[in-house]
PDB file of C-alpha atoms and ligand atoms in Angstrom:
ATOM      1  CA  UNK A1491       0.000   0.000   0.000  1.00 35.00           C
ATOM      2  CA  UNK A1492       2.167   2.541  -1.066  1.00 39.00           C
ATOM      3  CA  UNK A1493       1.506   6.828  -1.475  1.00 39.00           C
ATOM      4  CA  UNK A1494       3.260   6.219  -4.644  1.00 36.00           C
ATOM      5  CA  UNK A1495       2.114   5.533  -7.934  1.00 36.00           C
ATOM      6  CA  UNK A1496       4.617   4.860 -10.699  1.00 36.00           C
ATOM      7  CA  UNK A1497       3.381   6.652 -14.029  1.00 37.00           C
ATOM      8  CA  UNK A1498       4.314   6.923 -17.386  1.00 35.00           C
ATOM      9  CA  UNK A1499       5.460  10.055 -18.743  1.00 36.00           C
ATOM     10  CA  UNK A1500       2.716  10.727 -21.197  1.00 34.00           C
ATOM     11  CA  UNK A1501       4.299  13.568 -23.794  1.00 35.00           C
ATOM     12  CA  UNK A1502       6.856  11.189 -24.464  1.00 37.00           C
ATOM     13  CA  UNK A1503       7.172  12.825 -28.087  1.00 37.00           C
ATOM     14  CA  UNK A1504       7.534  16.107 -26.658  1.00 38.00           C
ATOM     15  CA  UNK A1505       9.819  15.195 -24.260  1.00 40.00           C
ATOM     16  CA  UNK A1506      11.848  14.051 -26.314  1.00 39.00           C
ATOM     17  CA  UNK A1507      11.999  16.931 -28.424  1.00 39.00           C
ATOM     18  CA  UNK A1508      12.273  19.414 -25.706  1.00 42.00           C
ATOM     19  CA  UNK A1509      14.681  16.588 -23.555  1.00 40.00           C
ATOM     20  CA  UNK A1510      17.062  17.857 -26.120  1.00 40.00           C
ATOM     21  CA  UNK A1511      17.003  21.208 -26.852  1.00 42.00           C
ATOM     22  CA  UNK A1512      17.473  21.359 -22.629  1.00 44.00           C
ATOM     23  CA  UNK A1513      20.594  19.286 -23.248  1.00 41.00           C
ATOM     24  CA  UNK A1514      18.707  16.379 -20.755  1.00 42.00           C
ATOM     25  CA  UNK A1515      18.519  13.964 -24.003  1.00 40.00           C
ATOM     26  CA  UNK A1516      20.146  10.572 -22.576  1.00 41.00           C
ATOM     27  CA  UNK A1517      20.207  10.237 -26.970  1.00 42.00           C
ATOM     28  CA  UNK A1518      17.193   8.559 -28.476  1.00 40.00           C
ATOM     29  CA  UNK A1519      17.191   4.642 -29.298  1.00 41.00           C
ATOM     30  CA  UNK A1520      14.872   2.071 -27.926  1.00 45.00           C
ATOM     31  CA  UNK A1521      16.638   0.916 -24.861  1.00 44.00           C
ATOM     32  CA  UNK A1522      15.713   2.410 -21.528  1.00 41.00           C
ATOM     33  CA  UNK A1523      18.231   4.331 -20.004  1.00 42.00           C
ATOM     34  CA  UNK A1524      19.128   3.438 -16.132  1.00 43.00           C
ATOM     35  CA  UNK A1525      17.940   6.422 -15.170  1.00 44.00           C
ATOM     36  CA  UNK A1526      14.671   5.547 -16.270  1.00 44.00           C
ATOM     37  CA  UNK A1527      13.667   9.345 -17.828  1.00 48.00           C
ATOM     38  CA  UNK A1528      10.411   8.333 -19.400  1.00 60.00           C
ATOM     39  CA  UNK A1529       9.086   7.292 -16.128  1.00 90.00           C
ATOM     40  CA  UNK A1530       8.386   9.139 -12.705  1.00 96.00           C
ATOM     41  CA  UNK A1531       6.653   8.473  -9.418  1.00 96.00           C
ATOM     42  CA  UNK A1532       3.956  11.188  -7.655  1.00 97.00           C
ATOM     43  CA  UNK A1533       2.939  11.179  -4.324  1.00 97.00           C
ATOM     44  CA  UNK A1534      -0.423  11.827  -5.477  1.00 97.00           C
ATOM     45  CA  UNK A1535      -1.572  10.613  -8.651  1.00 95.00           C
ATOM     46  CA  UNK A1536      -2.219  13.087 -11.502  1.00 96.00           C
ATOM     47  CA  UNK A1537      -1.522  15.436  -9.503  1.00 97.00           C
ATOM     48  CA  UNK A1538       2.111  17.599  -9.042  1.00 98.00           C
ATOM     49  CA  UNK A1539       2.356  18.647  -5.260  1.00 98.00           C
ATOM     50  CA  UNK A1540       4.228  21.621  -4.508  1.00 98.00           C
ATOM     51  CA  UNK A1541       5.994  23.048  -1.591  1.00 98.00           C
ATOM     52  CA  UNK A1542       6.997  26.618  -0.632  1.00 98.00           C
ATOM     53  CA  UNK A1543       7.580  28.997   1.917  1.00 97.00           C
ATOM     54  CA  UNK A1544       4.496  31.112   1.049  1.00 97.00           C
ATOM     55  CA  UNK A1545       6.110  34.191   2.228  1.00 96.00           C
ATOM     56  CA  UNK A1546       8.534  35.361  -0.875  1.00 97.00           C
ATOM     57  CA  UNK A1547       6.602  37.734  -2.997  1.00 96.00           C
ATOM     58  CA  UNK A1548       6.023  38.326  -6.256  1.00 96.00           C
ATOM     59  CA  UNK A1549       7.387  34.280  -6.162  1.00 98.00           C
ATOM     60  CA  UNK A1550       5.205  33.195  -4.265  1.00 98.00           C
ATOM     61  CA  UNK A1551       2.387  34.261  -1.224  1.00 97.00           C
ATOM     62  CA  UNK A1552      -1.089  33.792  -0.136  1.00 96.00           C
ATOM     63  CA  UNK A1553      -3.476  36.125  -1.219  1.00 94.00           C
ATOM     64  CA  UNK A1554      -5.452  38.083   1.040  1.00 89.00           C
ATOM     65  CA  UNK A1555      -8.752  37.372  -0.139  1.00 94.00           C
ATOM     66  CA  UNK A1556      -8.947  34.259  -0.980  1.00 93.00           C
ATOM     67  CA  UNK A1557      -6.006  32.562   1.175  1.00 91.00           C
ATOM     68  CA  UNK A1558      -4.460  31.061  -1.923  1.00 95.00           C
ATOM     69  CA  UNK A1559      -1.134  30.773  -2.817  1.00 98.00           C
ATOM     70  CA  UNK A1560      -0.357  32.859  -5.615  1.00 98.00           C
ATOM     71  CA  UNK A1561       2.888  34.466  -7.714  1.00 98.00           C
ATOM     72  CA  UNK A1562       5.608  33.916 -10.152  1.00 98.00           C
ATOM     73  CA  UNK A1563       6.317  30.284  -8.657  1.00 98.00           C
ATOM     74  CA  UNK A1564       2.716  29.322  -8.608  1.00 98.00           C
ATOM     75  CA  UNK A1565       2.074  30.163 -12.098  1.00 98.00           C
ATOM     76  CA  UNK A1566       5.331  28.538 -13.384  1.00 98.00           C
ATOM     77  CA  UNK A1567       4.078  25.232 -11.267  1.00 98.00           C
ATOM     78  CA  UNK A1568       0.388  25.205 -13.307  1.00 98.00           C
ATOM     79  CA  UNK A1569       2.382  25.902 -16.322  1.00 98.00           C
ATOM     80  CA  UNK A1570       4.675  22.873 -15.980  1.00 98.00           C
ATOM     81  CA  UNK A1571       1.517  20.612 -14.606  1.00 97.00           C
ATOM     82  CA  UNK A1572      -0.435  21.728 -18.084  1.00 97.00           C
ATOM     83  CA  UNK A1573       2.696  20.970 -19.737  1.00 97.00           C
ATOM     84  CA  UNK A1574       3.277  17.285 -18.053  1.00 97.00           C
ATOM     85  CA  UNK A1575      -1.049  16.661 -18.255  1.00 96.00           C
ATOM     86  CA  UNK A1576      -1.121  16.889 -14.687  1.00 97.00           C
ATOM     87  CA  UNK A1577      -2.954  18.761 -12.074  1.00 97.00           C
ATOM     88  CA  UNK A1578      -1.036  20.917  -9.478  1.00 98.00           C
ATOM     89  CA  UNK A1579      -1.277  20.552  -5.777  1.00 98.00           C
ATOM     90  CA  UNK A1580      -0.090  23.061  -3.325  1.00 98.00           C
ATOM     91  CA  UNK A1581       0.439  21.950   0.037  1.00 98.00           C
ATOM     92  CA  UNK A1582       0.404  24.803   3.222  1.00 97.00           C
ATOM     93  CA  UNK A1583       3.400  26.862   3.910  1.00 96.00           C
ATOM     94  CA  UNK A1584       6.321  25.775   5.764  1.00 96.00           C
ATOM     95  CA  UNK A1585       9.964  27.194   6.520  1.00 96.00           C
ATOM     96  CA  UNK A1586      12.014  27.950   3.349  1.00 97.00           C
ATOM     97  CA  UNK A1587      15.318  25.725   5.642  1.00 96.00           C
ATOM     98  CA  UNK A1588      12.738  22.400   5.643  1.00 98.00           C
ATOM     99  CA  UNK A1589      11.774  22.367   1.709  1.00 98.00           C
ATOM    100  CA  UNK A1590      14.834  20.239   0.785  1.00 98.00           C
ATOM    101  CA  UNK A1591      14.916  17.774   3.790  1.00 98.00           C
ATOM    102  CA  UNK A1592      10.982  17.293   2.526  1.00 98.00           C
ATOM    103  CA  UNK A1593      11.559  16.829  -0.688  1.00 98.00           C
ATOM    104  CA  UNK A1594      14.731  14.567   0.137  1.00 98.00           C
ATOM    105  CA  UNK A1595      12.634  12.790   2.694  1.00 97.00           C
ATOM    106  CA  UNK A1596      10.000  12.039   0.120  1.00 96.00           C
ATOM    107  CA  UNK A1597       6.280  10.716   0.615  1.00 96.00           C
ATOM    108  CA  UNK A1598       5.222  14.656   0.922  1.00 98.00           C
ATOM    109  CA  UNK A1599       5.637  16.513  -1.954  1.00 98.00           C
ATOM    110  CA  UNK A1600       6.781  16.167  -5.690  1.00 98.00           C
ATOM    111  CA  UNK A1601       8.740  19.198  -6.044  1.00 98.00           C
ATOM    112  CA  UNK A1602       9.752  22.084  -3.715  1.00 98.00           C
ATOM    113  CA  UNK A1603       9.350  25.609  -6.294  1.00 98.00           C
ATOM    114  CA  UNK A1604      10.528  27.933  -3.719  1.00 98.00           C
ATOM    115  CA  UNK A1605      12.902  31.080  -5.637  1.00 98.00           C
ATOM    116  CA  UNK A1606      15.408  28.401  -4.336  1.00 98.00           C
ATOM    117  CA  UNK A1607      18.785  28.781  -5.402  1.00 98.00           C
ATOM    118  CA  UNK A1608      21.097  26.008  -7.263  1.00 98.00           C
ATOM    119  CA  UNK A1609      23.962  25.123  -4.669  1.00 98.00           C
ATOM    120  CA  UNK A1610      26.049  23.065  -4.795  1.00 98.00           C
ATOM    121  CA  UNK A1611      25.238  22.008  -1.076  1.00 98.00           C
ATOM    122  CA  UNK A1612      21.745  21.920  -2.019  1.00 98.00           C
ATOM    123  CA  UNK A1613      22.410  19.444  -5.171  1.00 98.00           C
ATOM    124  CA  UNK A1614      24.013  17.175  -2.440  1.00 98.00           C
ATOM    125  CA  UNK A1615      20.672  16.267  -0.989  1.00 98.00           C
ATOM    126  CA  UNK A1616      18.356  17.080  -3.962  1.00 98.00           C
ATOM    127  CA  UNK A1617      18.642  17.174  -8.001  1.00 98.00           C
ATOM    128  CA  UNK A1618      17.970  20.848  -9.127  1.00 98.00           C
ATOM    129  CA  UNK A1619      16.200  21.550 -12.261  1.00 98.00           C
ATOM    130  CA  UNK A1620      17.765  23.540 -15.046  1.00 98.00           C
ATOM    131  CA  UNK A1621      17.308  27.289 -13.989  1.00 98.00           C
ATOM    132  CA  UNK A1622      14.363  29.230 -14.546  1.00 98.00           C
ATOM    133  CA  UNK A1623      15.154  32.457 -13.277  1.00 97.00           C
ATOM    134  CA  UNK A1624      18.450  34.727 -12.950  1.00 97.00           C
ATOM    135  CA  UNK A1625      18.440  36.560  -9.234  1.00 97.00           C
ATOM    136  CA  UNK A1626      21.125  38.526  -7.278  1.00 98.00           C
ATOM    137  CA  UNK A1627      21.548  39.607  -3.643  1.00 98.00           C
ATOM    138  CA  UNK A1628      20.920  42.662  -2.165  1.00 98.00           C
ATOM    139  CA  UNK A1629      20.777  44.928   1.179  1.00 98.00           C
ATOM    140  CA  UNK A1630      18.465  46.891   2.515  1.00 98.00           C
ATOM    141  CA  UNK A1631      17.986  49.477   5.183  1.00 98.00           C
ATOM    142  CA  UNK A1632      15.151  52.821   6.462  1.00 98.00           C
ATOM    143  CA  UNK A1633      15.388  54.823   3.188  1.00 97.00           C
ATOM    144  CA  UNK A1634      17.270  57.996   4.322  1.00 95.00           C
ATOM    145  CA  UNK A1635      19.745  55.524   6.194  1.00 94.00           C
ATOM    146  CA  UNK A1636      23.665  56.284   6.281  1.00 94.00           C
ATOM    147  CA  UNK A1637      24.211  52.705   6.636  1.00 96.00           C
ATOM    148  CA  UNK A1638      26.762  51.272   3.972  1.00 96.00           C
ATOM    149  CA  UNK A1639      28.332  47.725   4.063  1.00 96.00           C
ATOM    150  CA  UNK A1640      31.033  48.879   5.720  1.00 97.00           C
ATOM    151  CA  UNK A1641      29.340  50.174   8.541  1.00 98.00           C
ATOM    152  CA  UNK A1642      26.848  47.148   8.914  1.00 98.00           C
ATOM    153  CA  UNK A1643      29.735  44.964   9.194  1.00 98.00           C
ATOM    154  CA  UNK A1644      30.180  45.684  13.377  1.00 98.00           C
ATOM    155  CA  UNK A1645      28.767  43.642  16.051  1.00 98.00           C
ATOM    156  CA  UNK A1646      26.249  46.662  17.676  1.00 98.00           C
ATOM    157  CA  UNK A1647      24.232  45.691  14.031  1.00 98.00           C
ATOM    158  CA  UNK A1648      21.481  43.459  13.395  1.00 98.00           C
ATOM    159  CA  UNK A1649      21.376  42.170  10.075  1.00 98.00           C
ATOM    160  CA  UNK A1650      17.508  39.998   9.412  1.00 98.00           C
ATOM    161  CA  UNK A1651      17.881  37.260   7.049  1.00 98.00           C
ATOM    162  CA  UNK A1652      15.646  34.586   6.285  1.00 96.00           C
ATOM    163  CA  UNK A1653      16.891  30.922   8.058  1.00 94.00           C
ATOM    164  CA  UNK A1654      18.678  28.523   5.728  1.00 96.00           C
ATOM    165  CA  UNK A1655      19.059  31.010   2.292  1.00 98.00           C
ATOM    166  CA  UNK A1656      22.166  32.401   0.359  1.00 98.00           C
ATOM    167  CA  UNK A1657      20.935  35.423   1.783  1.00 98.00           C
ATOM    168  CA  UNK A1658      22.006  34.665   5.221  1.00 98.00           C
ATOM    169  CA  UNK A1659      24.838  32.808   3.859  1.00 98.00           C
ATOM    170  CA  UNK A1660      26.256  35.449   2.240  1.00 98.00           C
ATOM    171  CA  UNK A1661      25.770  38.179   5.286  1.00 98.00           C
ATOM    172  CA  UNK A1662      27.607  35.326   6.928  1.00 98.00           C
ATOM    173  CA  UNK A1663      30.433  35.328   4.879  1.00 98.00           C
ATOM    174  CA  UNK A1664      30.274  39.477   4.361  1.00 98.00           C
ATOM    175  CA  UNK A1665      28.923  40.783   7.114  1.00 98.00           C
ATOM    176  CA  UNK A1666      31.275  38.231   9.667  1.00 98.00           C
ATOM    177  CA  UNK A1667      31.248  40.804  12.576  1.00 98.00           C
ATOM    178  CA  UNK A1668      27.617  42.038  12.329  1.00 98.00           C
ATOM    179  CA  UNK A1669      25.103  40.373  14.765  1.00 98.00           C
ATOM    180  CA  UNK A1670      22.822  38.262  12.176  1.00 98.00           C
ATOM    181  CA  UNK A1671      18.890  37.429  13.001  1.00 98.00           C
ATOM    182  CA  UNK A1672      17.495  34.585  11.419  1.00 97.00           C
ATOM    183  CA  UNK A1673      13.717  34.542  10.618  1.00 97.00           C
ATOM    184  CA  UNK A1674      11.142  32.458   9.118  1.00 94.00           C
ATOM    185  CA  UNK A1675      10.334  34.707   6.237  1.00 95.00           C
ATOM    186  CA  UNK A1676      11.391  37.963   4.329  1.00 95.00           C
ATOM    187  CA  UNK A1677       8.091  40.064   5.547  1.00 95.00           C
ATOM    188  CA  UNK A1678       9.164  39.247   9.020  1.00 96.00           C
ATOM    189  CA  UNK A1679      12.546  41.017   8.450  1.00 97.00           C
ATOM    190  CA  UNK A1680      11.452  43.870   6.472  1.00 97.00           C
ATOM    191  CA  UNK A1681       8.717  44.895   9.065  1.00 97.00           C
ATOM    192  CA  UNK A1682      11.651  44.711  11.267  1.00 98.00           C
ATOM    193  CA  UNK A1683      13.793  46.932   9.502  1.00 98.00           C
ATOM    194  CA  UNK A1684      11.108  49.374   8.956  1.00 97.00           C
ATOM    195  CA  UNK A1685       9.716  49.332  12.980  1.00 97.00           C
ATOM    196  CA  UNK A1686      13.694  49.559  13.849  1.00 96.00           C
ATOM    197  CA  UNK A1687      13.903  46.334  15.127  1.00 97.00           C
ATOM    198  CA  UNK A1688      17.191  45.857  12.751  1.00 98.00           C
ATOM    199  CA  UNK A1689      19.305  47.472  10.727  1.00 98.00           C
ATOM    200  CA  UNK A1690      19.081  45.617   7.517  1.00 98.00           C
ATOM    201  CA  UNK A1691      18.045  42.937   5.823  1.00 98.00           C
ATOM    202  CA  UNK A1692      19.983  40.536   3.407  1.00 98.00           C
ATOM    203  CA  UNK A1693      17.608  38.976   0.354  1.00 97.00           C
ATOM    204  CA  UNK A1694      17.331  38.622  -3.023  1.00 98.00           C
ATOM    205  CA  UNK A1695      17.019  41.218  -5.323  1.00 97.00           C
ATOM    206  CA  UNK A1696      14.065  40.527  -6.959  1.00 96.00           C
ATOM    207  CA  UNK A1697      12.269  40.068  -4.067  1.00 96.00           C
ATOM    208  CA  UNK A1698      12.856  42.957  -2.557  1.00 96.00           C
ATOM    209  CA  UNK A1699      12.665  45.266  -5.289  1.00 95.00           C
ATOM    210  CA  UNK A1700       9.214  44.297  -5.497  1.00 94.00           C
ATOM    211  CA  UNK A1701       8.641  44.412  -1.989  1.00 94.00           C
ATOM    212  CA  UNK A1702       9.752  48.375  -1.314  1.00 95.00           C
ATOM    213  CA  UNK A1703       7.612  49.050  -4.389  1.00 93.00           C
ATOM    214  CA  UNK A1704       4.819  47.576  -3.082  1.00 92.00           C
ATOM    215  CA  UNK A1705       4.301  47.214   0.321  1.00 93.00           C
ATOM    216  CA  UNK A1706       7.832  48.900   2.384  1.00 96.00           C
ATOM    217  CA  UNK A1707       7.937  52.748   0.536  1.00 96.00           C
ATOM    218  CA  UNK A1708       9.712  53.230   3.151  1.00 97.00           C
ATOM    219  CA  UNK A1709      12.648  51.241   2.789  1.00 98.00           C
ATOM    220  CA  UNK A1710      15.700  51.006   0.189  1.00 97.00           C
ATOM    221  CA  UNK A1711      18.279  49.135  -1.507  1.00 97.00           C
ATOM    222  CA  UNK A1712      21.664  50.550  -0.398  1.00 98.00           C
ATOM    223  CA  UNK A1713      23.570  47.901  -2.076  1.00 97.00           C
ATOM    224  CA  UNK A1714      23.117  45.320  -5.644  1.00 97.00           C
ATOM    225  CA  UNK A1715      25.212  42.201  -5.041  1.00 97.00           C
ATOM    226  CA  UNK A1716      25.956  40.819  -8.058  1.00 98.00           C
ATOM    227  CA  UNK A1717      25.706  37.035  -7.042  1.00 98.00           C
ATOM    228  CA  UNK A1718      24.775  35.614 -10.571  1.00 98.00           C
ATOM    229  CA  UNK A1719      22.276  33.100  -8.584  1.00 98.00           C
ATOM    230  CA  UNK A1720      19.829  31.159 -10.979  1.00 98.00           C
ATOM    231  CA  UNK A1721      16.801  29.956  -9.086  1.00 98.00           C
ATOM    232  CA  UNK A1722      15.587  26.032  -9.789  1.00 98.00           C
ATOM    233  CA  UNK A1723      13.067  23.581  -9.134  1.00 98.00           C
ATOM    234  CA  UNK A1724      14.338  21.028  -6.447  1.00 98.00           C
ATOM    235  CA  UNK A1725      13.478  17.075  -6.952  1.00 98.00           C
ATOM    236  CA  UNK A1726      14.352  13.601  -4.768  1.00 98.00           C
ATOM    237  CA  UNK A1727      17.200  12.123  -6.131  1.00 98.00           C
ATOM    238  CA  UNK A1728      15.161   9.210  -6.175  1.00 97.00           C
ATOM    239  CA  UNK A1729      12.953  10.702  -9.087  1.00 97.00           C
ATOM    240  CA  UNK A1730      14.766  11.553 -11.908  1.00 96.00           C
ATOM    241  CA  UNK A1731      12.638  10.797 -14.211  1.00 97.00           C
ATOM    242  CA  UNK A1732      10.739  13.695 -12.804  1.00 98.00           C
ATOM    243  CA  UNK A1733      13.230  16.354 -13.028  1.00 98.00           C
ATOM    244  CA  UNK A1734      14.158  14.851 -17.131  1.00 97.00           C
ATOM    245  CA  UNK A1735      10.537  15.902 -17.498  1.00 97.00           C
ATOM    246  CA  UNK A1736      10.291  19.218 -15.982  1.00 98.00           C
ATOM    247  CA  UNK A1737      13.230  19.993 -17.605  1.00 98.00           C
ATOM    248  CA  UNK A1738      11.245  18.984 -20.694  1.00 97.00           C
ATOM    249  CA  UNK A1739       8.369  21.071 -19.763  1.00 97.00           C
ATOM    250  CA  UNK A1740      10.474  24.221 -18.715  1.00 98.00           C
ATOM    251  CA  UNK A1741      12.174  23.928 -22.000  1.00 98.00           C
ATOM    252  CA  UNK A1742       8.877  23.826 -23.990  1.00 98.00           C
ATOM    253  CA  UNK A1743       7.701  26.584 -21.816  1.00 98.00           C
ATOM    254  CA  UNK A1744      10.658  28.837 -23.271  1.00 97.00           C
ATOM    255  CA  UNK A1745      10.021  28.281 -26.230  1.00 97.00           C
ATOM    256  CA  UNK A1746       6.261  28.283 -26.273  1.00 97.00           C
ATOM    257  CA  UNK A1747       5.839  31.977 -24.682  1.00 97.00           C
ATOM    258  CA  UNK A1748       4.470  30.492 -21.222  1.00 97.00           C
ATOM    259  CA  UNK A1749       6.985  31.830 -19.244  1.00 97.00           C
ATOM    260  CA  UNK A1750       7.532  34.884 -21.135  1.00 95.00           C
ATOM    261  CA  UNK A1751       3.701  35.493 -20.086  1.00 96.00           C
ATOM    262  CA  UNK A1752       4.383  34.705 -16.349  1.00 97.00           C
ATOM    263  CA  UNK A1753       7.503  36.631 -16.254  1.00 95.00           C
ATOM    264  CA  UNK A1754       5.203  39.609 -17.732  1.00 94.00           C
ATOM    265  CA  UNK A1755       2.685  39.361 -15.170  1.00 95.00           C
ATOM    266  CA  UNK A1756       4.941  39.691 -12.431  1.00 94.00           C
ATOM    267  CA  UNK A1757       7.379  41.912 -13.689  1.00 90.00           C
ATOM    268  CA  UNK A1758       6.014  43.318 -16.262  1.00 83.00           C
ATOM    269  CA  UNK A1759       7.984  42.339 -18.933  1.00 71.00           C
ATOM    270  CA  UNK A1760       9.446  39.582 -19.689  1.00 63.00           C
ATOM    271  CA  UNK A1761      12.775  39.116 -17.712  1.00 59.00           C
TER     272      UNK A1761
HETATM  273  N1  LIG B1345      17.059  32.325  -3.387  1.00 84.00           N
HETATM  274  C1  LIG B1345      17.295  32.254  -1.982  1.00 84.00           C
HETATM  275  C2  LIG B1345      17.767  30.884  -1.615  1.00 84.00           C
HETATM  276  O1  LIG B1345      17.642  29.985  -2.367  1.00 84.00           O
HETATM  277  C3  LIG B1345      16.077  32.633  -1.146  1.00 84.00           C
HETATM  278  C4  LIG B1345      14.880  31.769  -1.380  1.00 84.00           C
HETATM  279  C5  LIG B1345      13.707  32.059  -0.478  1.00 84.00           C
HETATM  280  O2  LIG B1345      13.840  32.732   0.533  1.00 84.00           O
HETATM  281  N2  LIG B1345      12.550  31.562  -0.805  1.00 84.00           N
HETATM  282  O3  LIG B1345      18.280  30.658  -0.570  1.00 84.00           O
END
């Protein structure tokens, strides 16, 4: 009585296709690979079930209203599902530092689509999709601040970051002497910064560009960190099959215009 159901990967023709243009094509020929790409397990069938912490706009929050989860992420996920002939499942929010012990774990959830960054630490205890997104660091502080990374960088500052990202990782390795304050989302360390409960917060760029424009007026980006991070979707290492095939769909989803769409309705143009 197992949660999993073994299913065949039903676009096989456009997986194919797409398998290669993504540079994923174990080469054509009738014989099965090892790896098994044409074939994938889900922990529900039909269905894709995603993780996330719920907490990262424009990638991905709940809105208001309805108490959905909704952004960049969560369009990208129905995207691949259509893509794969699957439905999408999105499971409640939990801390961004748990998503890969879930998904390495297994029996949860499929995939974890999370604005996560490819590590190399990371790719030790999960595979990592090919990226979908280009993202940097940056810092912010109370707009008006005289705060510069030189001056964060002593022990009487508190720097937020969120638990378990390359955020905090790379205050940690930048900021050594400042005091750091790990938290269980962005929003917590923003409203932070802004009530003066710290004096900065480390996080991607993206994020919280879209964050002082929409919700924190009040804060600003002193400094652009030029990390060259590319955000991916992270799978169990016992699934590749999975990962060939959203690397299939996310292909197919360049090329088609899907992502160019979502990419437009987040950020208003295409990336
Ligand atoms: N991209 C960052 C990371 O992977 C932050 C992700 C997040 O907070 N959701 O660590």
């Amino acid at each position: 009585m197992s949660m999993l159901s073994r299913r065949q990967f039903v676009q096989a023709s456009a997986f194919a296709a797409a398998g290669l243009l993504a540079g994923c094509g174990s080469s054509g020929g009738d014989a099965a690979p090892a790896a098994d790409a044409s074939e994938y397990t889900l922990v529900n069938e039909g269905k894709l079930t995603c993780i996330s912490n719920l907490f990262f706009p424009p990638f991905e929050s709940m809105n208001e209203a309805t108490g959905e989860p909704e952004g960049f992420d969560i369009d990208v996920s129905k995207s691949l599902a259509e893509h794969m002939g699957l439905e999408v499942n999105w499971l409640p929010s939990q801390d961004f530092d748990t998503l890969v012990p879930t998904i390495k774990n297994g029996g949860k959830a499929d995939v974890a689509i999370a604005g996560m960054t490819i590590t190399d630490k990371r790719k030790e205890e999960v595979d990592m999709s090919d990226p979908y997104v280009d993202s940097n660091q940056s810092i912010v502080v109370k707009a008006g601040s005289s705060e510069t990374a030189e001056t964060l960088d002593d022990a009487s500052k508190t720097i937020a970051v969120q638990g378990g990202t390359t955020g905090a990782d790379w205050a940690d390795e930048n900021l050594p002497n400042a005091t750091k304050k790990r938290l269980s989302t962005i929003i917590d360390a923003m409203s932070g910064v802004q009530s003066g409960l710290y004096d900065a917060v480390v996080c991607d760029l993206p994020v919280s560009r879209y964050q002082i424009k929409m919700s924190y007026s009040d804060l600003e980006i002193i400094e652009e960190i030029p990390t060259g991070e590319q955000y991916g979707i992270a799978v169990s290492k016992d699934n590749p099959g999975l990962t060939a095939a959203i690397n299939a769909a996310l292909a197919e989803m360049e090329t088609d215009g899907s992502m160019d769409a979502i990419e437009a309705e987040w950020f208003g143009s295409a990336l």
